[in-house]
Amino acid sequence: MWNFRVTTIWGIPIKVNISLLIFLPVLAWLISSTAQIEVYAAIVSGLSGTQLDLARLQAGSTPWLIGAAAAVGLFASVALHELGHSYAAMRYGLETESITLWILGGLASFKTMPREWNREFWIAVAGPITSILVGLACYGALLALPASATVTLFVVGWLAVTNVVLAVFNMLPAFPMDGGRVLRALLARNRPYASATRIAARIGTGFAVLFAVVGVLSFSPLLLLLALFIYGAATGESRTVALADLLAGLTVGDVARPATATIEADARVEELVDRMFADRTTEFTVTDGGEVVGVVTVRDFRALSQAERQADTVADLMETDLPRFEETMEAFDALVALDTGGASAALVDGPSGTRVVSREDFSSAMEMRRLVGESGPF
């Protein structure tokens, strides 16, 4: 939401989130503060062997120029970091849907995530390696620049230091940060992928709590935001992997139920209510001339008055804009599509006709898998 596409590299859309546009001036202001300039001027002077002129760096509007250049350079570095991940993924034939720059850095969205531990390992470390290389390139430029280029020396030196810090920070085992993904990859060498994800996610949530405590004590809103992000992403990915494991090997055709509880589209809602009580079911497949055309549930008529129930037909209430899946589609992919579309159910087409699948069907399938412990289809 609120992402703006700025360019495309290697066919990958590079997007900027509105949170970054709001944060950039704040970041520029923080970098341009007297304390920051003094600290980094000393560091850059040590790295370059040239004593930077503090008075020149702090004269007039120069601090704002430094802050703006450094802030933009930082997020350009973050984009290169994410492109490092994307390049490694491309080497394995994996597609990157987009790279989004936002207030906490960058996010590379992959179409599919590899489960092979060595692939995930190299994709994860490619980002920090890229940041180290960018830092070394900035350091090389720092040594090559003339001593008179005070402002440029400061910005390039600041980027050299910041890229190394970025690489080191990202290697913390706070899943789903790069270090956390490296940890999961190493754990997955000798244990199931879901188990490795659970362990990495628990460690990630531990780091989230640590960041939150430090954020409160140091009055750092960014650390609190990072803590929330890590906690939500770690628990979310752990849940997703668990669902994928429970649905592994199943197609949506295995999960879909036959359209046994059916009602005609031209039936009155009152008749639907009577059928629901009689059949002890809260969801019906709607047919029109024997063809499945939609789904109706108890939620669809709950707010209707008695007069409306007598006057309206099932066709007036039923959900018709349901997604349609081929029965050979993988069950997990179908569940993701169902959630993404916000639909309560979907129609499943196959040689034997059209059937219906709902979230409850996926839940039942996963519960059966968990209880029985079998990996095959039903």
CSV table of C-alpha atoms in Angstrom, one decimal:
chain,number,residue,atom,x,y,z
A,1,MET,CA,0.0,0.0,0.0
A,2,TRP,CA,1.2,3.5,-0.9
A,3,ASN,CA,4.2,2.2,-2.8
A,4,PHE,CA,5.5,4.2,-5.8
A,5,ARG,CA,7.5,2.6,-8.6
A,6,VAL,CA,10.7,4.6,-9.3
A,7,THR,CA,12.6,2.3,-11.7
A,8,THR,CA,13.2,-1.2,-12.9
A,9,ILE,CA,16.5,-3.1,-12.6
A,10,TRP,CA,17.0,-6.6,-14.1
A,11,GLY,CA,13.2,-6.6,-14.7
A,12,ILE,CA,12.6,-6.1,-11.0
A,13,PRO,CA,10.4,-3.1,-10.0
A,14,ILE,CA,12.0,-0.9,-7.5
A,15,LYS,CA,9.4,0.8,-5.3
A,16,VAL,CA,9.5,3.4,-2.6
A,17,ASN,CA,7.0,3.3,0.3
A,18,ILE,CA,5.5,6.6,1.5
A,19,SER,CA,6.9,5.9,4.9
A,20,LEU,CA,10.4,6.4,3.5
A,21,LEU,CA,9.4,9.7,1.8
A,22,ILE,CA,8.3,10.9,5.2
A,23,PHE,CA,11.3,9.6,7.0
A,24,LEU,CA,14.0,10.8,4.7
A,25,PRO,CA,13.9,14.5,5.9
A,26,VAL,CA,14.0,13.3,9.5
A,27,LEU,CA,17.0,11.1,8.7
A,28,ALA,CA,18.7,14.0,6.9
A,29,TRP,CA,18.0,16.2,10.0
A,30,LEU,CA,19.5,13.5,12.4
A,31,ILE,CA,22.6,13.1,10.3
A,32,SER,CA,23.1,16.9,10.0
A,33,SER,CA,23.1,17.4,13.8
A,34,THR,CA,26.3,18.8,15.3
A,35,ALA,CA,27.0,15.7,17.4
A,36,GLN,CA,26.6,13.3,14.4
A,37,ILE,CA,28.9,15.4,12.2
A,38,GLU,CA,31.6,15.6,14.9
A,39,VAL,CA,31.5,11.9,15.6
A,40,TYR,CA,31.7,10.8,12.0
A,41,ALA,CA,34.2,13.5,11.0
A,42,ALA,CA,36.6,12.0,13.5
A,43,ILE,CA,35.9,8.4,12.2
A,44,VAL,CA,36.3,9.5,8.5
A,45,SER,CA,39.4,11.5,9.3
A,46,GLY,CA,41.0,8.3,10.8
A,47,LEU,CA,40.0,6.2,7.8
A,48,SER,CA,41.2,8.6,5.2
A,49,GLY,CA,44.3,9.9,6.9
A,50,THR,CA,43.0,13.5,6.2
A,51,GLN,CA,41.9,15.8,9.0
A,52,LEU,CA,38.4,17.1,8.0
A,53,ASP,CA,37.6,20.7,8.6
A,54,LEU,CA,34.8,20.7,11.1
A,55,ALA,CA,34.1,24.4,10.6
A,56,ARG,CA,33.6,23.9,6.9
A,57,LEU,CA,31.3,20.9,7.5
A,58,GLN,CA,29.1,22.9,9.9
A,59,ALA,CA,29.0,26.2,8.0
A,60,GLY,CA,25.7,27.6,6.7
A,61,SER,CA,23.5,25.1,5.0
A,62,THR,CA,26.3,22.5,4.5
A,63,PRO,CA,25.0,20.2,7.3
A,64,TRP,CA,21.6,19.9,5.5
A,65,LEU,CA,23.4,19.2,2.2
A,66,ILE,CA,25.4,16.5,4.0
A,67,GLY,CA,22.3,15.0,5.7
A,68,ALA,CA,20.3,14.9,2.5
A,69,ALA,CA,23.2,13.3,0.5
A,70,ALA,CA,23.9,10.8,3.2
A,71,ALA,CA,20.2,9.9,3.6
A,72,VAL,CA,19.7,9.3,-0.1
A,73,GLY,CA,23.0,7.4,-0.3
A,74,LEU,CA,22.0,5.2,2.5
A,75,PHE,CA,18.8,4.1,0.9
A,76,ALA,CA,20.6,3.6,-2.5
A,77,SER,CA,22.9,1.3,-0.5
A,78,VAL,CA,19.9,-0.5,0.9
A,79,ALA,CA,18.6,-1.0,-2.7
A,80,LEU,CA,22.0,-2.5,-3.7
A,81,HIS,CA,21.8,-4.8,-0.6
A,82,GLU,CA,18.4,-6.1,-1.8
A,83,LEU,CA,19.6,-6.4,-5.4
A,84,GLY,CA,22.4,-8.6,-3.9
A,85,HIS,CA,19.7,-11.0,-2.6
A,86,SER,CA,17.9,-10.8,-5.9
A,87,TYR,CA,21.0,-11.6,-7.9
A,88,ALA,CA,21.7,-14.7,-5.9
A,89,ALA,CA,18.1,-15.7,-6.3
A,90,MET,CA,18.3,-15.3,-10.0
A,91,ARG,CA,21.3,-17.6,-10.1
A,92,TYR,CA,19.0,-20.3,-8.7
A,93,GLY,CA,16.2,-19.5,-11.2
A,94,LEU,CA,14.0,-17.8,-8.6
A,95,GLU,CA,12.0,-14.7,-9.5
A,96,THR,CA,12.0,-11.4,-7.5
A,97,GLU,CA,8.6,-9.8,-7.8
A,98,SER,CA,9.7,-6.4,-6.4
A,99,ILE,CA,12.0,-4.5,-4.1
A,100,THR,CA,10.4,-2.0,-1.8
A,101,LEU,CA,12.3,0.6,0.2
A,102,TRP,CA,10.6,1.7,3.4
A,103,ILE,CA,11.3,3.3,6.7
A,104,LEU,CA,13.1,0.2,8.1
A,105,GLY,CA,15.2,-0.5,5.0
A,106,GLY,CA,14.3,-2.7,2.1
A,107,LEU,CA,12.2,-5.8,1.3
A,108,ALA,CA,12.9,-8.1,-1.6
A,109,SER,CA,9.7,-10.1,-2.4
A,110,PHE,CA,10.4,-13.4,-4.0
A,111,LYS,CA,7.7,-15.3,-5.9
A,112,THR,CA,8.8,-18.5,-4.1
A,113,MET,CA,11.3,-19.1,-1.3
A,114,PRO,CA,13.7,-22.0,-1.7
A,115,ARG,CA,13.6,-24.8,0.9
A,116,GLU,CA,17.0,-26.1,0.1
A,117,TRP,CA,19.3,-25.0,2.9
A,118,ASN,CA,22.2,-24.1,0.7
A,119,ARG,CA,20.1,-21.9,-1.6
A,120,GLU,CA,18.6,-20.0,1.3
A,121,PHE,CA,22.0,-19.6,2.9
A,122,TRP,CA,23.6,-18.0,-0.2
A,123,ILE,CA,20.6,-15.8,-1.0
A,124,ALA,CA,20.5,-14.6,2.6
A,125,VAL,CA,24.3,-13.8,2.9
A,126,ALA,CA,24.3,-12.2,-0.6
A,127,GLY,CA,22.8,-9.0,0.8
A,128,PRO,CA,25.4,-8.4,3.6
A,129,ILE,CA,28.2,-9.4,1.2
A,130,THR,CA,26.9,-6.7,-1.2
A,131,SER,CA,26.8,-4.2,1.6
A,132,ILE,CA,30.4,-5.0,2.5
A,133,LEU,CA,31.5,-4.6,-1.1
A,134,VAL,CA,29.7,-1.3,-1.3
A,135,GLY,CA,31.4,-0.2,1.9
A,136,LEU,CA,34.8,-1.2,0.5
A,137,ALA,CA,34.1,0.7,-2.7
A,138,CYS,CA,33.3,3.8,-0.7
A,139,TYR,CA,36.5,3.3,1.3
A,140,GLY,CA,38.4,3.1,-2.0
A,141,ALA,CA,36.8,6.3,-3.2
A,142,LEU,CA,37.6,7.9,0.2
A,143,LEU,CA,41.3,7.2,-0.3
A,144,ALA,CA,41.2,8.4,-3.9
A,145,LEU,CA,39.5,11.7,-3.3
A,146,PRO,CA,41.5,14.9,-2.8
A,147,ALA,CA,41.8,16.4,0.7
A,148,SER,CA,40.1,19.6,-0.5
A,149,ALA,CA,36.8,17.7,-1.1
A,150,THR,CA,35.7,18.0,2.5
A,151,VAL,CA,32.0,17.5,2.1
A,152,THR,CA,32.4,14.6,-0.4
A,153,LEU,CA,34.9,12.9,1.8
A,154,PHE,CA,32.6,13.1,4.8
A,155,VAL,CA,29.6,11.6,2.9
A,156,VAL,CA,31.6,8.9,1.2
A,157,GLY,CA,33.3,8.0,4.4
A,158,TRP,CA,29.9,8.0,6.3
A,159,LEU,CA,28.5,5.6,3.6
A,160,ALA,CA,31.6,3.3,3.9
A,161,VAL,CA,31.1,3.0,7.7
A,162,THR,CA,27.3,2.7,7.5
A,163,ASN,CA,27.3,-0.1,4.9
A,164,VAL,CA,29.6,-2.2,7.1
A,165,VAL,CA,27.3,-1.5,10.1
A,166,LEU,CA,24.3,-2.4,7.9
A,167,ALA,CA,25.9,-5.8,7.0
A,168,VAL,CA,26.8,-6.6,10.6
A,169,PHE,CA,23.4,-5.6,11.9
A,170,ASN,CA,21.6,-7.7,9.3
A,171,MET,CA,23.6,-10.8,10.3
A,172,LEU,CA,22.1,-10.8,13.8
A,173,PRO,CA,20.1,-14.1,14.1
A,174,ALA,CA,16.8,-12.1,14.4
A,175,PHE,CA,14.6,-14.1,12.0
A,176,PRO,CA,13.4,-13.0,9.4
A,177,MET,CA,16.5,-10.7,9.0
A,178,ASP,CA,19.3,-12.0,6.9
A,179,GLY,CA,21.1,-13.6,9.9
A,180,GLY,CA,17.9,-15.3,11.0
A,181,ARG,CA,17.5,-16.8,7.5
A,182,VAL,CA,21.1,-18.0,7.6
A,183,LEU,CA,20.4,-19.6,11.0
A,184,ARG,CA,17.3,-21.3,9.6
A,185,ALA,CA,19.3,-22.5,6.6
A,186,LEU,CA,22.0,-24.0,8.8
A,187,LEU,CA,19.4,-25.6,11.1
A,188,ALA,CA,17.6,-27.1,8.1
A,189,ARG,CA,20.7,-29.1,7.1
A,190,ASN,CA,19.8,-31.9,9.6
A,191,ARG,CA,16.2,-31.2,10.6
A,192,PRO,CA,12.8,-30.7,8.9
A,193,TYR,CA,12.3,-27.2,7.4
A,194,ALA,CA,9.3,-26.5,9.5
A,195,SER,CA,11.2,-27.4,12.7
A,196,ALA,CA,14.1,-25.2,11.6
A,197,THR,CA,11.7,-22.3,11.0
A,198,ARG,CA,10.1,-22.7,14.4
A,199,ILE,CA,13.4,-22.5,16.2
A,200,ALA,CA,14.6,-19.5,14.1
A,201,ALA,CA,11.3,-17.8,14.7
A,202,ARG,CA,11.5,-18.3,18.5
A,203,ILE,CA,15.0,-16.7,18.5
A,204,GLY,CA,13.7,-13.9,16.2
A,205,THR,CA,10.8,-13.1,18.7
A,206,GLY,CA,13.4,-13.1,21.5
A,207,PHE,CA,15.4,-10.4,19.6
A,208,ALA,CA,12.1,-8.6,19.0
A,209,VAL,CA,11.5,-8.4,22.8
A,210,LEU,CA,15.1,-7.3,23.3
A,211,PHE,CA,14.8,-4.5,20.7
A,212,ALA,CA,11.5,-3.4,22.3
A,213,VAL,CA,13.1,-3.1,25.7
A,214,VAL,CA,16.1,-1.2,24.4
A,215,GLY,CA,13.8,0.9,22.3
A,216,VAL,CA,11.7,1.9,25.4
A,217,LEU,CA,14.8,2.6,27.5
A,218,SER,CA,16.5,4.6,24.8
A,219,PHE,CA,13.3,6.3,23.6
A,220,SER,CA,13.9,5.0,20.1
A,221,PRO,CA,10.7,4.7,18.0
A,222,LEU,CA,12.6,3.0,15.2
A,223,LEU,CA,13.7,0.2,17.4
A,224,LEU,CA,10.2,-0.3,18.7
A,225,LEU,CA,8.9,-0.4,15.1
A,226,LEU,CA,11.7,-2.9,14.2
A,227,ALA,CA,10.7,-5.0,17.1
A,228,LEU,CA,7.1,-5.1,16.0
A,229,PHE,CA,8.1,-5.9,12.4
A,230,ILE,CA,10.4,-8.8,13.5
A,231,TYR,CA,7.8,-10.2,15.8
A,232,GLY,CA,5.0,-10.1,13.3
A,233,ALA,CA,7.1,-11.4,10.4
A,234,ALA,CA,8.7,-14.2,12.4
A,235,THR,CA,5.4,-15.5,13.8
A,236,GLY,CA,3.7,-15.1,10.4
A,237,GLU,CA,6.4,-16.9,8.4
A,238,SER,CA,6.5,-19.7,11.0
A,239,ARG,CA,2.7,-20.1,10.6
A,240,THR,CA,2.9,-20.1,6.8
A,241,VAL,CA,5.6,-22.8,6.7
A,242,ALA,CA,3.6,-24.9,9.1
A,243,LEU,CA,0.5,-24.6,6.9
A,244,ALA,CA,2.6,-25.4,3.8
A,245,ASP,CA,3.9,-28.5,5.5
A,246,LEU,CA,0.4,-29.7,6.5
A,247,LEU,CA,-0.8,-29.2,3.0
A,248,ALA,CA,2.2,-30.6,1.2
A,249,GLY,CA,1.4,-33.1,-1.5
A,250,LEU,CA,-2.3,-32.2,-1.6
A,251,THR,CA,-4.1,-30.6,-4.5
A,252,VAL,CA,-7.2,-28.4,-4.0
A,253,GLY,CA,-9.1,-31.2,-5.6
A,254,ASP,CA,-8.1,-33.4,-2.6
A,255,VAL,CA,-9.5,-30.8,-0.2
A,256,ALA,CA,-12.6,-29.7,-2.0
A,257,ARG,CA,-15.9,-31.3,-0.9
A,258,PRO,CA,-18.6,-32.6,-3.2
A,259,ALA,CA,-21.5,-30.2,-3.6
A,260,THR,CA,-23.9,-32.3,-1.4
A,261,ALA,CA,-25.6,-29.4,0.5
A,262,THR,CA,-27.1,-27.6,-2.5
A,263,ILE,CA,-30.0,-25.2,-3.0
A,264,GLU,CA,-31.4,-23.7,-6.2
A,265,ALA,CA,-30.7,-20.0,-6.8
A,266,ASP,CA,-34.4,-19.1,-7.2
A,267,ALA,CA,-35.3,-20.6,-3.8
A,268,ARG,CA,-36.7,-18.2,-1.1
A,269,VAL,CA,-34.3,-17.2,1.7
A,270,GLU,CA,-37.0,-18.5,4.1
A,271,GLU,CA,-36.6,-22.0,2.5
A,272,LEU,CA,-32.8,-21.7,2.9
A,273,VAL,CA,-33.2,-21.0,6.7
A,274,ASP,CA,-35.5,-24.0,7.1
A,275,ARG,CA,-32.9,-26.2,5.2
A,276,MET,CA,-30.1,-25.0,7.4
A,277,PHE,CA,-32.0,-26.0,10.5
A,278,ALA,CA,-33.0,-29.3,9.1
A,279,ASP,CA,-29.6,-30.3,7.6
A,280,ARG,CA,-27.6,-28.8,10.5
A,281,THR,CA,-25.3,-26.9,8.1
A,282,THR,CA,-24.5,-23.2,7.8
A,283,GLU,CA,-23.2,-23.2,4.2
A,284,PHE,CA,-24.9,-24.2,0.9
A,285,THR,CA,-23.7,-24.6,-2.6
A,286,VAL,CA,-26.0,-22.6,-4.9
A,287,THR,CA,-27.0,-24.2,-8.2
A,288,ASP,CA,-28.8,-23.0,-11.3
A,289,GLY,CA,-30.1,-25.8,-13.6
A,290,GLY,CA,-27.6,-28.2,-12.0
A,291,GLU,CA,-24.6,-25.9,-12.5
A,292,VAL,CA,-22.8,-24.5,-9.5
A,293,VAL,CA,-23.0,-20.7,-9.5
A,294,GLY,CA,-22.1,-19.6,-6.0
A,295,VAL,CA,-22.2,-20.1,-2.2
A,296,VAL,CA,-24.5,-18.8,0.5
A,297,THR,CA,-23.9,-18.9,4.2
A,298,VAL,CA,-25.8,-18.1,7.4
A,299,ARG,CA,-23.8,-14.8,7.5
A,300,ASP,CA,-25.5,-13.7,4.3
A,301,PHE,CA,-29.0,-13.5,5.6
A,302,ARG,CA,-28.5,-13.0,9.4
A,303,ALA,CA,-29.4,-9.2,9.2
A,304,LEU,CA,-32.5,-9.7,7.1
A,305,SER,CA,-36.0,-9.1,8.5
A,306,GLN,CA,-38.7,-11.8,8.4
A,307,ALA,CA,-40.4,-10.0,5.5
A,308,GLU,CA,-37.1,-9.8,3.5
A,309,ARG,CA,-36.5,-13.5,4.1
A,310,GLN,CA,-39.9,-14.3,2.6
A,311,ALA,CA,-39.4,-11.9,-0.4
A,312,ASP,CA,-35.7,-12.4,-1.3
A,313,THR,CA,-34.3,-15.3,-3.2
A,314,VAL,CA,-31.0,-17.1,-2.6
A,315,ALA,CA,-29.7,-15.5,-5.8
A,316,ASP,CA,-30.1,-12.1,-4.2
A,317,LEU,CA,-27.7,-13.1,-1.3
A,318,MET,CA,-25.2,-15.6,-2.7
A,319,GLU,CA,-21.6,-14.9,-3.3
A,320,THR,CA,-21.0,-15.2,-7.0
A,321,ASP,CA,-17.6,-13.5,-7.5
A,322,LEU,CA,-15.7,-16.5,-6.1
A,323,PRO,CA,-12.3,-17.4,-7.4
A,324,ARG,CA,-12.1,-20.5,-9.6
A,325,PHE,CA,-9.3,-23.1,-9.3
A,326,GLU,CA,-8.4,-26.1,-11.4
A,327,GLU,CA,-8.5,-29.2,-9.2
A,328,THR,CA,-4.8,-30.0,-9.9
A,329,MET,CA,-3.7,-26.7,-8.3
A,330,GLU,CA,-1.6,-27.2,-5.2
A,331,ALA,CA,-3.7,-26.9,-2.0
A,332,PHE,CA,-1.3,-24.4,-0.3
A,333,ASP,CA,-1.3,-22.1,-3.4
A,334,ALA,CA,-5.1,-22.2,-3.5
A,335,LEU,CA,-5.3,-21.3,0.2
A,336,VAL,CA,-2.9,-18.3,-0.3
A,337,ALA,CA,-5.1,-17.2,-3.3
A,338,LEU,CA,-8.2,-17.5,-1.2
A,339,ASP,CA,-6.7,-15.4,1.6
A,340,THR,CA,-5.3,-12.8,-0.8
A,341,GLY,CA,-8.7,-12.4,-2.5
A,342,GLY,CA,-10.5,-12.2,0.8
A,343,ALA,CA,-13.1,-14.8,-0.4
A,344,SER,CA,-14.9,-17.2,1.9
A,345,ALA,CA,-14.8,-20.0,-0.6
A,346,ALA,CA,-13.8,-20.9,-4.1
A,347,LEU,CA,-15.1,-23.0,-7.0
A,348,VAL,CA,-13.0,-26.0,-8.0
A,349,ASP,CA,-13.3,-27.2,-11.6
A,350,GLY,CA,-12.5,-30.7,-12.7
A,351,PRO,CA,-13.6,-33.6,-15.0
A,352,SER,CA,-16.3,-34.6,-12.5
A,353,GLY,CA,-17.8,-31.1,-12.4
A,354,THR,CA,-17.6,-28.1,-10.2
A,355,ARG,CA,-17.1,-28.4,-6.4
A,356,VAL,CA,-16.6,-25.9,-3.6
A,357,VAL,CA,-13.7,-25.4,-1.2
A,358,SER,CA,-13.7,-23.1,1.8
A,359,ARG,CA,-11.3,-22.2,4.6
A,360,GLU,CA,-13.1,-24.7,6.8
A,361,ASP,CA,-12.2,-27.4,4.3
A,362,PHE,CA,-8.5,-26.5,4.5
A,363,SER,CA,-8.7,-26.4,8.3
A,364,SER,CA,-10.2,-29.9,8.3
A,365,ALA,CA,-7.6,-31.3,5.9
A,366,MET,CA,-4.8,-29.9,8.0
A,367,GLU,CA,-6.3,-31.2,11.2
A,368,MET,CA,-6.7,-34.6,9.7
A,369,ARG,CA,-3.1,-34.5,8.5
A,370,ARG,CA,-1.9,-33.5,12.0
A,371,LEU,CA,-3.9,-36.2,13.8
A,372,VAL,CA,-3.3,-39.1,11.4
A,373,GLY,CA,0.3,-38.2,10.7
A,374,GLU,CA,0.0,-39.4,7.1
A,375,SER,CA,1.6,-37.4,4.2
A,376,GLY,CA,-0.5,-38.7,1.4
A,377,PRO,CA,-3.8,-37.3,0.0
A,378,PHE,CA,-7.1,-38.5,1.4
